[in-house]
Coordinates of C-alpha atoms and ligand atoms in Angstrom, one line a residue:
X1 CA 78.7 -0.3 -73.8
X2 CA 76.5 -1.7 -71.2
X3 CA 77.9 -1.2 -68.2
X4 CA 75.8 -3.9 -65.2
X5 CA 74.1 -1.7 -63.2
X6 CA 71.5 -3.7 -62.5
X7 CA 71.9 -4.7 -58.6
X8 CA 70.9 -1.8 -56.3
X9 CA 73.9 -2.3 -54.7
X10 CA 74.5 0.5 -52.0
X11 CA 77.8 1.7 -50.3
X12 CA 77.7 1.6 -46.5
X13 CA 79.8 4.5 -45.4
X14 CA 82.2 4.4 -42.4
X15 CA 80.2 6.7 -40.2
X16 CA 76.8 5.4 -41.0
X17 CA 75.6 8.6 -39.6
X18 CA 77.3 10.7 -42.5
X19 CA 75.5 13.8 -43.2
X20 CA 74.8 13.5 -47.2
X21 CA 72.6 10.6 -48.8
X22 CA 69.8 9.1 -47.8
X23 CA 68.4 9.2 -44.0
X24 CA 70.5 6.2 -42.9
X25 CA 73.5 7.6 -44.2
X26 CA 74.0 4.9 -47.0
X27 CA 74.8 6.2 -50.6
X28 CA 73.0 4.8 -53.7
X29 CA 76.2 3.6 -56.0
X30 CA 74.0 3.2 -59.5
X31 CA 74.0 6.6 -62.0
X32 CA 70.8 8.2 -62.1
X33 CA 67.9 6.3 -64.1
X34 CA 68.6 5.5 -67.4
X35 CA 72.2 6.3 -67.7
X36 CA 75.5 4.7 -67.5
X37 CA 78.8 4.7 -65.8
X38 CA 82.0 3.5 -67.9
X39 CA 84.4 1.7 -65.9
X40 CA 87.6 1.5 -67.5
X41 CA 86.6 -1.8 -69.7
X42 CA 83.6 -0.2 -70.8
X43 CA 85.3 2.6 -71.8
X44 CA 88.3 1.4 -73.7
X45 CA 85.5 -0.2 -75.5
X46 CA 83.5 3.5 -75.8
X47 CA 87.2 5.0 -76.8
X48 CA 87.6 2.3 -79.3
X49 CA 84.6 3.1 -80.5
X50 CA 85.1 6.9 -81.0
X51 CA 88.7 6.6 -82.1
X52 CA 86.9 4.5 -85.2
X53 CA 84.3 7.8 -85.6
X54 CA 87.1 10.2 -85.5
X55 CA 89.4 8.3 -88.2
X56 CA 86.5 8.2 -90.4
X57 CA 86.0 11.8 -90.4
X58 CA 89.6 12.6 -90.7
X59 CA 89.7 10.6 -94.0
X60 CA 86.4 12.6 -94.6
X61 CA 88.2 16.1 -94.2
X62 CA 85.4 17.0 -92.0
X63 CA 86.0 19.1 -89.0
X64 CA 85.1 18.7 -85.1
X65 CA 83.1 21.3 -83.4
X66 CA 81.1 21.0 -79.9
X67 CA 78.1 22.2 -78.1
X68 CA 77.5 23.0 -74.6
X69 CA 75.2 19.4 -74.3
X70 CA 72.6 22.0 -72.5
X71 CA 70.4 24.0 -74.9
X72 CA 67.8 26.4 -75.1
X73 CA 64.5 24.7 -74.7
X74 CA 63.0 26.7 -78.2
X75 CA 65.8 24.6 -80.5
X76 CA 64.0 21.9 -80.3
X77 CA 60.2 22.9 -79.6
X78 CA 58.4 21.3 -83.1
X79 CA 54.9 20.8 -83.8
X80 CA 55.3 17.8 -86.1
X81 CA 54.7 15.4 -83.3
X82 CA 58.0 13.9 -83.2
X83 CA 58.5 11.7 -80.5
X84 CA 62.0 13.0 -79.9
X85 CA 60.2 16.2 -78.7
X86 CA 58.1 14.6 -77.3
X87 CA 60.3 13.6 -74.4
X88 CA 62.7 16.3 -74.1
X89 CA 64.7 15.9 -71.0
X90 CA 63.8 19.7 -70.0
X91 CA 63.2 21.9 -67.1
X92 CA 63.8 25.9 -65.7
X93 CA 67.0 26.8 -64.8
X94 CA 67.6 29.2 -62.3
X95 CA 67.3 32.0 -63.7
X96 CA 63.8 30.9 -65.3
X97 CA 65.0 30.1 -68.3
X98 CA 64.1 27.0 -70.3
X99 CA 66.3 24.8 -71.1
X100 CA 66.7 21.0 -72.5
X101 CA 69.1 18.7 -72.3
X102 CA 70.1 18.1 -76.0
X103 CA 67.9 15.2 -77.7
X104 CA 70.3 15.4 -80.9
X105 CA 72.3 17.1 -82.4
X106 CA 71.2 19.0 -86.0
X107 CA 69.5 22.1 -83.8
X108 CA 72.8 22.9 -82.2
X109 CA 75.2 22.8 -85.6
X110 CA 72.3 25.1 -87.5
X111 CA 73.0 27.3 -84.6
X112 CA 76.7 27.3 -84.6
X113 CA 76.4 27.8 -88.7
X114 CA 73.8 30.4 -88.3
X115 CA 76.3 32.2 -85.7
X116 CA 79.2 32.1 -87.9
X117 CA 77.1 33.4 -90.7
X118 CA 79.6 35.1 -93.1
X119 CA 82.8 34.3 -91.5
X120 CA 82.5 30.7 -92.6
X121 CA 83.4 29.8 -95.9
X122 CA 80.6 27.0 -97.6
X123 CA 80.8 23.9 -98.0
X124 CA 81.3 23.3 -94.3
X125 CA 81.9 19.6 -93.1
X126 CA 81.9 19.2 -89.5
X127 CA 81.6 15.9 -87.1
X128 CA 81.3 15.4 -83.4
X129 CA 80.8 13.0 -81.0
X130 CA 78.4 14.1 -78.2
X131 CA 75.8 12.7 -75.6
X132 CA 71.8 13.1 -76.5
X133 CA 69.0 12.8 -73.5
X134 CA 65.6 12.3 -73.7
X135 CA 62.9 11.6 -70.5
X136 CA 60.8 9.1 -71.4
X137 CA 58.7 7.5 -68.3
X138 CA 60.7 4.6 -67.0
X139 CA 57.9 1.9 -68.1
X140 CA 59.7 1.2 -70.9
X141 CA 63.2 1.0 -69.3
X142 CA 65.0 2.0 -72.1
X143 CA 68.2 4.6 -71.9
X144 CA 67.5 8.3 -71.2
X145 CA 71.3 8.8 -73.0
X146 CA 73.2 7.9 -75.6
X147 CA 76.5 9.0 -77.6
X148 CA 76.0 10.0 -81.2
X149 CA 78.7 10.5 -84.0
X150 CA 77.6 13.3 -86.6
X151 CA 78.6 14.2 -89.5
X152 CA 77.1 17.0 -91.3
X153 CA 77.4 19.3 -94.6
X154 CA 76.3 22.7 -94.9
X155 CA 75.9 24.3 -98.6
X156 CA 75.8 21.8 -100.7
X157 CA 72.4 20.9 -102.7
X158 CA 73.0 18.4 -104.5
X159 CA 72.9 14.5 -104.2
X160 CA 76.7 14.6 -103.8
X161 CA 77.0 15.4 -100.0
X162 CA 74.6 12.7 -99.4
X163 CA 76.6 10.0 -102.0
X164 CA 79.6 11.5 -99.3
X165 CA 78.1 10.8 -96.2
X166 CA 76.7 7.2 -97.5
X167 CA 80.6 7.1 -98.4
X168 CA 81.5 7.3 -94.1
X169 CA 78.8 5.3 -93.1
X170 CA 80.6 2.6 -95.2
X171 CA 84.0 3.3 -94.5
X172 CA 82.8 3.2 -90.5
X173 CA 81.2 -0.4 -91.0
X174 CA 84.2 -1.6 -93.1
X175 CA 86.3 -0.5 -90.2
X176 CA 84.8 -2.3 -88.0
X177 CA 84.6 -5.5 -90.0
X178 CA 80.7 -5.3 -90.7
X179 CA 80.2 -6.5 -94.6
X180 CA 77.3 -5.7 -96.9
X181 CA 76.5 -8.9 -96.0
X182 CA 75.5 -8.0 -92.4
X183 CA 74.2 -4.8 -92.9
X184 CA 72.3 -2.8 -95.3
X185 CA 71.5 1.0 -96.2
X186 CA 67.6 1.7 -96.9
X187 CA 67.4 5.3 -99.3
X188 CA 64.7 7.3 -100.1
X189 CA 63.9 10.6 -100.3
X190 CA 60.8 12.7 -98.7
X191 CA 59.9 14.2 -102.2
X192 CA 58.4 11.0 -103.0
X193 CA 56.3 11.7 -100.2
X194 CA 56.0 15.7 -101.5
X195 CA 55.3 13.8 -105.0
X196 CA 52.3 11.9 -103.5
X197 CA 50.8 14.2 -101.6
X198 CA 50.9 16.6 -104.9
X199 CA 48.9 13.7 -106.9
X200 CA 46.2 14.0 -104.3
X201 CA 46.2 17.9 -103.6
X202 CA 47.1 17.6 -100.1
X203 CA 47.9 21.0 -98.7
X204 CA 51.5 21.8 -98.0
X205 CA 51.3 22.3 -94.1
X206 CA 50.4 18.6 -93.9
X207 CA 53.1 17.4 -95.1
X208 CA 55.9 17.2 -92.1
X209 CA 53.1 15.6 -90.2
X210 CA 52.4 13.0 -92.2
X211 CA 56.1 11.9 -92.6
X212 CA 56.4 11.8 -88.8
X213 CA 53.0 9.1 -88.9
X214 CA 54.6 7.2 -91.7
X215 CA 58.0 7.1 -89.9
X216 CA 56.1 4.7 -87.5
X217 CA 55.9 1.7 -90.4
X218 CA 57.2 -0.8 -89.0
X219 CA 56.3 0.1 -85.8
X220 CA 52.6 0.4 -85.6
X221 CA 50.3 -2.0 -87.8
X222 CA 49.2 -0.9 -91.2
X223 CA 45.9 -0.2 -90.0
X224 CA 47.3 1.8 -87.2
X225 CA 48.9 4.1 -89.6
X226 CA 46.4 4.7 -91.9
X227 CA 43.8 5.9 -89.0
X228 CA 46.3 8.5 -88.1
X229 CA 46.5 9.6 -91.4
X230 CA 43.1 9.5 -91.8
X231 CA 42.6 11.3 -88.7
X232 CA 45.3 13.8 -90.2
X233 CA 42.3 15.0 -92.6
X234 CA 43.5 12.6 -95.8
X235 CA 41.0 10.9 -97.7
X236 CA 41.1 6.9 -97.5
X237 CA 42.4 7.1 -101.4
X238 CA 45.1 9.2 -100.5
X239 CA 45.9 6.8 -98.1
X240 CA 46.2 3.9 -100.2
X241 CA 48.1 6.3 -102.6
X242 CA 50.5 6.8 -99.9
X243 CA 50.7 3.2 -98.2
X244 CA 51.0 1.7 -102.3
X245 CA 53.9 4.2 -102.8
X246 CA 55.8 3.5 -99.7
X247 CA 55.7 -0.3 -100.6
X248 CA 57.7 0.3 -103.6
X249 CA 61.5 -1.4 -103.6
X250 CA 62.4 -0.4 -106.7
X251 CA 63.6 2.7 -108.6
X252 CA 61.6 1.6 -112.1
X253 CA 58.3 1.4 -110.7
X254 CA 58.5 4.7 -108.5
X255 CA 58.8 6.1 -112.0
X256 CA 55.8 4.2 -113.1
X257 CA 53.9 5.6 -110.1
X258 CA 55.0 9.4 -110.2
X259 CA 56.1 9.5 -114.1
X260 CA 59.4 10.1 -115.6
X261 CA 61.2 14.2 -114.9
X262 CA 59.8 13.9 -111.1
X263 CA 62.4 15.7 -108.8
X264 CA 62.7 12.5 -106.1
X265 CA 63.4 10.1 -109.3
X266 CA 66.0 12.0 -110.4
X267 CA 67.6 12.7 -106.9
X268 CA 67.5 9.0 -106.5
X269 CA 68.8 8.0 -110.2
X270 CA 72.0 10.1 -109.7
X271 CA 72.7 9.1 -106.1
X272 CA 72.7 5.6 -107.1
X273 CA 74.8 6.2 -109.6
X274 CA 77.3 7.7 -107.2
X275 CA 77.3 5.0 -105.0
X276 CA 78.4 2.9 -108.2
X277 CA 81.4 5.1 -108.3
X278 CA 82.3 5.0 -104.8
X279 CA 82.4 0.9 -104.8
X280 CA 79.1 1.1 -102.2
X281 CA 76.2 0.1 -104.5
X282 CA 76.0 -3.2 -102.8
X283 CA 75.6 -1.7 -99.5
X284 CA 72.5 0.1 -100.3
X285 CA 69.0 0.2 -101.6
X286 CA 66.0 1.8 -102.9
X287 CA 63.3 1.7 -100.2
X288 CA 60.1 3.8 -100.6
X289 CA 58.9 2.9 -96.9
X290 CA 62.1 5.1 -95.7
X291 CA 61.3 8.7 -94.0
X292 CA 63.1 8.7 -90.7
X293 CA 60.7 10.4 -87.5
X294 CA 62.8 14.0 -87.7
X295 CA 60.5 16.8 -89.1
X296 CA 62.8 19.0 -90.5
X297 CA 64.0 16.4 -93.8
X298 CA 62.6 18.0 -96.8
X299 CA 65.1 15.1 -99.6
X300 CA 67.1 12.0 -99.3
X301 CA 66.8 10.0 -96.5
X302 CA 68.8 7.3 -95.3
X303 CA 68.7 4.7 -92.7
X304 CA 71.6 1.4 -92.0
X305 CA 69.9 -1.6 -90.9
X306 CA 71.2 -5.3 -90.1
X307 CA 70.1 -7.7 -92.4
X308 CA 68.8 -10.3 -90.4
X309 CA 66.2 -8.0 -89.2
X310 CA 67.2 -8.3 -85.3
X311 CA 68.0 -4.4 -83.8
X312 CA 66.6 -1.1 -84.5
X313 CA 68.4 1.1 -87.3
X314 CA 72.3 1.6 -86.7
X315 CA 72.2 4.9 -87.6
X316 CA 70.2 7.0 -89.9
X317 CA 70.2 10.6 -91.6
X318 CA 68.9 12.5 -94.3
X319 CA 68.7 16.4 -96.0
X320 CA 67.6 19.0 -94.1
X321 CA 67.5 22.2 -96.6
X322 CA 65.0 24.2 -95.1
X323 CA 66.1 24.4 -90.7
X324 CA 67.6 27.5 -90.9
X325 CA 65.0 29.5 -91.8
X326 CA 62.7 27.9 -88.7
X327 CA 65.0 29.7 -86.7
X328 CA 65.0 33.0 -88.4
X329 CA 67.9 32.4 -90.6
X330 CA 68.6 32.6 -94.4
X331 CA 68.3 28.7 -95.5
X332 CA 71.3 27.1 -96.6
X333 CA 71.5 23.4 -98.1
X334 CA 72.6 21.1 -95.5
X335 CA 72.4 17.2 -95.2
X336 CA 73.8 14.6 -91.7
X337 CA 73.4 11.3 -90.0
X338 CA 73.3 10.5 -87.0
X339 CA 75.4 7.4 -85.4
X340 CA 74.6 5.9 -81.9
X341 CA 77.1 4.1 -79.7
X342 CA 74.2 1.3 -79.0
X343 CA 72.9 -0.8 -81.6
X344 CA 76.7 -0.7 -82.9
X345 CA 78.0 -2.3 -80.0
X346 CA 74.4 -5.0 -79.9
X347 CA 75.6 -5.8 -84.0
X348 CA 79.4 -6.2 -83.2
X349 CA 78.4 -8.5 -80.5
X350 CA 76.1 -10.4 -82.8
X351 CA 78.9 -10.8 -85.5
X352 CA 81.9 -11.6 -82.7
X353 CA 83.6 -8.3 -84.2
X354 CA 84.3 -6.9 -80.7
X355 CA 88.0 -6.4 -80.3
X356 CA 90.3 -7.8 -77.2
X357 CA 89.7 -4.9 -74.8
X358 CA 92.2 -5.8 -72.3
X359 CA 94.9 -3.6 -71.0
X360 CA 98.4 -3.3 -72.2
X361 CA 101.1 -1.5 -70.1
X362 CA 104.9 -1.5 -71.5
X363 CA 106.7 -1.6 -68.4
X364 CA 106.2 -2.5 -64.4
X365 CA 109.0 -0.7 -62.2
X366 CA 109.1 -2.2 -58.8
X367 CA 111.3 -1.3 -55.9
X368 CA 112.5 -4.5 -54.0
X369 CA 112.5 -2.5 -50.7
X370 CA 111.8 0.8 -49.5
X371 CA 114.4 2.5 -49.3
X372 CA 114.5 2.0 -53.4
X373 CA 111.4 3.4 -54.0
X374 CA 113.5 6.8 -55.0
X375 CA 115.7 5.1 -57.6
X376 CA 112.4 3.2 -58.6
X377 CA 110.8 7.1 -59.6
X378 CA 113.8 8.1 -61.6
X379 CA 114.1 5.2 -63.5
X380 CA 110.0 5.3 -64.3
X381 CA 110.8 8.6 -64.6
X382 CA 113.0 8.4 -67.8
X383 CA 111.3 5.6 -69.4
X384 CA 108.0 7.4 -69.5
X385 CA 110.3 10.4 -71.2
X386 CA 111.2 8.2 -73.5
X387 CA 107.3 7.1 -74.3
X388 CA 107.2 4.0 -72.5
X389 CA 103.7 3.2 -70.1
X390 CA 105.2 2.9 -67.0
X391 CA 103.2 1.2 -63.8
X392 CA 105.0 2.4 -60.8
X393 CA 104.0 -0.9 -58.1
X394 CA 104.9 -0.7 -54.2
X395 CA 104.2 -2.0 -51.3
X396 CA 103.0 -5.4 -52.7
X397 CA 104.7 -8.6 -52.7
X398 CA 106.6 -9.8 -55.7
X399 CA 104.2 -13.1 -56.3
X400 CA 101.6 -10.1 -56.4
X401 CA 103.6 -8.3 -59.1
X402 CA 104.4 -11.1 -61.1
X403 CA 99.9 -11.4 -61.5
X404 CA 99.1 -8.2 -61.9
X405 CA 102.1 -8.0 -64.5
X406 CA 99.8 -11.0 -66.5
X407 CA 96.5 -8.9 -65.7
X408 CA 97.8 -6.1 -67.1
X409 CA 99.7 -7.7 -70.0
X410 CA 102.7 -5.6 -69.1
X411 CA 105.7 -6.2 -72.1
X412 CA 108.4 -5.8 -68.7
X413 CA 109.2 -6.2 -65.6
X414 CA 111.8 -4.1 -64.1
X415 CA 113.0 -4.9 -60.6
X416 CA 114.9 -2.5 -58.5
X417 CA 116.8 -4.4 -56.1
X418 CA 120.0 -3.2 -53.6
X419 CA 122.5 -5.8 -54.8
X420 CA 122.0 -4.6 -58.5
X421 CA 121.7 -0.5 -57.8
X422 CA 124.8 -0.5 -55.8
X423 CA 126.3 -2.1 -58.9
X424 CA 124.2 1.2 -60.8
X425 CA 122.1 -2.3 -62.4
X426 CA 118.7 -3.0 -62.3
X427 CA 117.0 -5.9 -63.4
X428 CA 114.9 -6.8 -66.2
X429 CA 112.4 -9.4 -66.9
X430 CA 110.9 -9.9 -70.5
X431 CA 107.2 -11.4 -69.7
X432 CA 106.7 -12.9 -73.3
X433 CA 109.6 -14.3 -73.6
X434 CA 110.4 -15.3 -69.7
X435 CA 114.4 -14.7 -70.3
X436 CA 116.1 -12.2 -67.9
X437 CA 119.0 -9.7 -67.4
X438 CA 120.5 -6.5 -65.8
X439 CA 120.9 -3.5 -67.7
X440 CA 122.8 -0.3 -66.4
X441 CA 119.7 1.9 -65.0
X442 CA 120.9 4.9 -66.9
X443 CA 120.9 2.7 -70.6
X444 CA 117.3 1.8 -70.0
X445 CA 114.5 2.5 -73.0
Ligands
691_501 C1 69.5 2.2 -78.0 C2 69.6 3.6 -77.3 O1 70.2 3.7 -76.3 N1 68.8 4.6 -77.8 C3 68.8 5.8 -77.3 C4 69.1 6.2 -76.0 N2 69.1 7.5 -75.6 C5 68.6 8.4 -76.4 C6 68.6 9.8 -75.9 C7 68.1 10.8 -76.8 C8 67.7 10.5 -78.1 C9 67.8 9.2 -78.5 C10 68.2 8.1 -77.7 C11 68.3 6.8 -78.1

């Protein structure tokens, strides 16, 4: 979904003196910093794309909703240090308000339930498909937008709605041709986390901030991390407790470590055994060192990731039972992922899944001569009645017509010409096939 807008090409305008852009009258052509335009190959890619996010959550039963992407600034002001809030792409409206580009998408679907309150029935299940924003200084580069698919489940607590939402994220990759080969699913849950923190007494209010620092695994050096959490106010053997824990890879030894009847082990035990029944198992994996940078997960976490260890996670999700309430509401159970339209596109590309994304047109209708060019709108006319594509082509020349015709991998040709309309015929030319006849205009379909 790249689309090259890397040279600075500009436009020079007719009048170079015209009175909007820059001084010499000359128009900058790229999008704004850090964001895209989809021409039309870009975007039957894009539409692709979505089309596969909307199938999967039709199959899902889940419902689409939307959000105005603006937002109050105070859905997403969090203290956990998060580097999503950390660059929110936000300013003063005006009417003085502040406001925010959205950075995800969670804040605005808490809102929405919390709106509805007791005119929606629970469990809810609702998608959408929606651009995110974040302002980050340009030395890095990177995006300032993406498009994100999520799927989200409001009042249910139990490991089920997180076996169901594991459940799309494979039924999305198996879609697309991605195998458990290529890709895996990392699962954990923060109450290991919880559970450590417990074994060393480390005070509640701690907690969300020290899953944001361990989030950065992977991403800082050990050491790194381990100042930060030092620097958080843990002792050095908490630490270790913590870095140990988050090393584990397997379900048996997290029970060694926290002991048997511990909440996360449980969680964990019966999700896996879900995943058994849905077919999935091989698609995902304990991981301890899972705890995805949002502050507001409080169980299960999960995050895809490509096997040969080349892009950034594919998507990622997790539990988030206790947002409501840090926005005034009664809490209700809810768990989501979140799906970007990048590293998809980076991983279909690796694996030569991306699909022919060329056009297809059923039928060209070309007028001979001009004064055809009537006849040639009825008869487009009733064959786009009838459901056929119909490219409407005049004032070119027929060697023209016959290319764009291959560009545009049109199925027919249909040629208007005077000898065959006074005879009420037109003529038609099958591309694939080459072979040619006339048809009475009025029998055309
Ligand atoms: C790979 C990529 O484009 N990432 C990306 C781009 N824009 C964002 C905007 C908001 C939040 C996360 C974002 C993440």
């Amino acid at each position: 979904l790249f689309s090259s807008a890397a040279s600075s090409s500009t436009l020079t305008h007719g009048d170079a003196a015209s009175t909007h852009g820059d001084a010499d009258g000359v128009v900058d052509v790229n999008p704004p910093r850090g964001t895209r335009d989809f021409p039309p190959e870009d975007m039957r890619l894009r539409t692709w794309l979505f089309d596969q996010f909307r199938e999967v959550s039709r199959l899902m039963a889940f419902e689409e909703v939307d959000f105005p992407v603006l937002e109050s600034e105070a859905l997403f002001i969090r203290k956990a240090g998060e580097e999503i809030t950390q660059q929110l792409y936000n300013f003063e409206d005006k009417g003085g308000r502040r406001v925010v580009l959205r950075p995800e998408i969670t804040p605005s679907l808490a809102r929405l339930v919390i709106k509805q309150g007791k005119s929606v029935s629970l469990p809810l299940k609702w998608f959408t498909i929606g651009q995110c924003w974040r302002y980050e200084r340009m030395t890095r580069g990177r995006r300032r937008e993406h498009y994100q698919w999520n799927m989200d489940i409001f009042g249910v607590p139990k490991v089920r709605a997180e076996a169901e939402l594991l459940h799309a994220i494979v039924l999305l990759f198996q879609r697309l041709g991605i195998t458990s080969s290529d890709v895996g699913i990392r699962v954990s849950s923060r109450k290991v986390l919880q559970a450590v923190l417990n074994m060393y007494y480390i005070p509640e209010h701690l907690f969300t901030e020290v899953c944001v620092i361990v989030d950065k695994l992977g991403k800082m050096t050990r050491e790194e991390i381990e100042k930060e959490l030092v620097s958080t106010g843990l002792s050095s053997e908490a630490v270790q407790g913590i870095i140990n824990v988050l090393s584990l890879k397997s379900l048996s030894k997290l029970e060694e470590v926290l002991g048997s009847g511990v909440e996360a082990v449980a969680d964990l035990k019966k999700l896996f055994s879900f995943a058994e029944q849905y077919g999935y198992a091989d698609w995902i994996c304990f991981d301890a060192s899972v705890v995805r940078g949002l502050a507001y997960y409080t169980g299960i976490v999960f995050e895809a990731f490509d096997r040969e260890g080349k892009l950034r996670a594919i998507c990622g999700g997790g539990r988030y039972d206790r947002l409501l309430s840090t926005f005034g509401s009664e809490d209700i159970p809810a768990c989501g992922f979140g799906f970007g339209d990048a590293v998809i596109v980076e991983l279909l590309k690796e694996k030569g899944l991306l699909p022919d994304m060329s056009r297809q047109i059923d039928d060209i209708v070309f007028p001979l001569d001009e004064e055809l060019e009537g006849p040639a709108s009825s008869i487009a006319s009733s064959l786009r009645k009838k459901g056929r594509s119909v490219d409407l082509v005049e004032d070119k020349r027929l060697k023209w017509v016959f290319k764009h015709a291959e560009r545009i991998n049109a199925s027919r040709l249909i040629l208007v010409g005077n000898s065959e309309w006074e005879r009420g015929m037109v003529r038609v030319k099958i591309l694939s096939t080459r072979e040619e006849f006339e048809v009475k205009a009025g029998e055309l379909e």
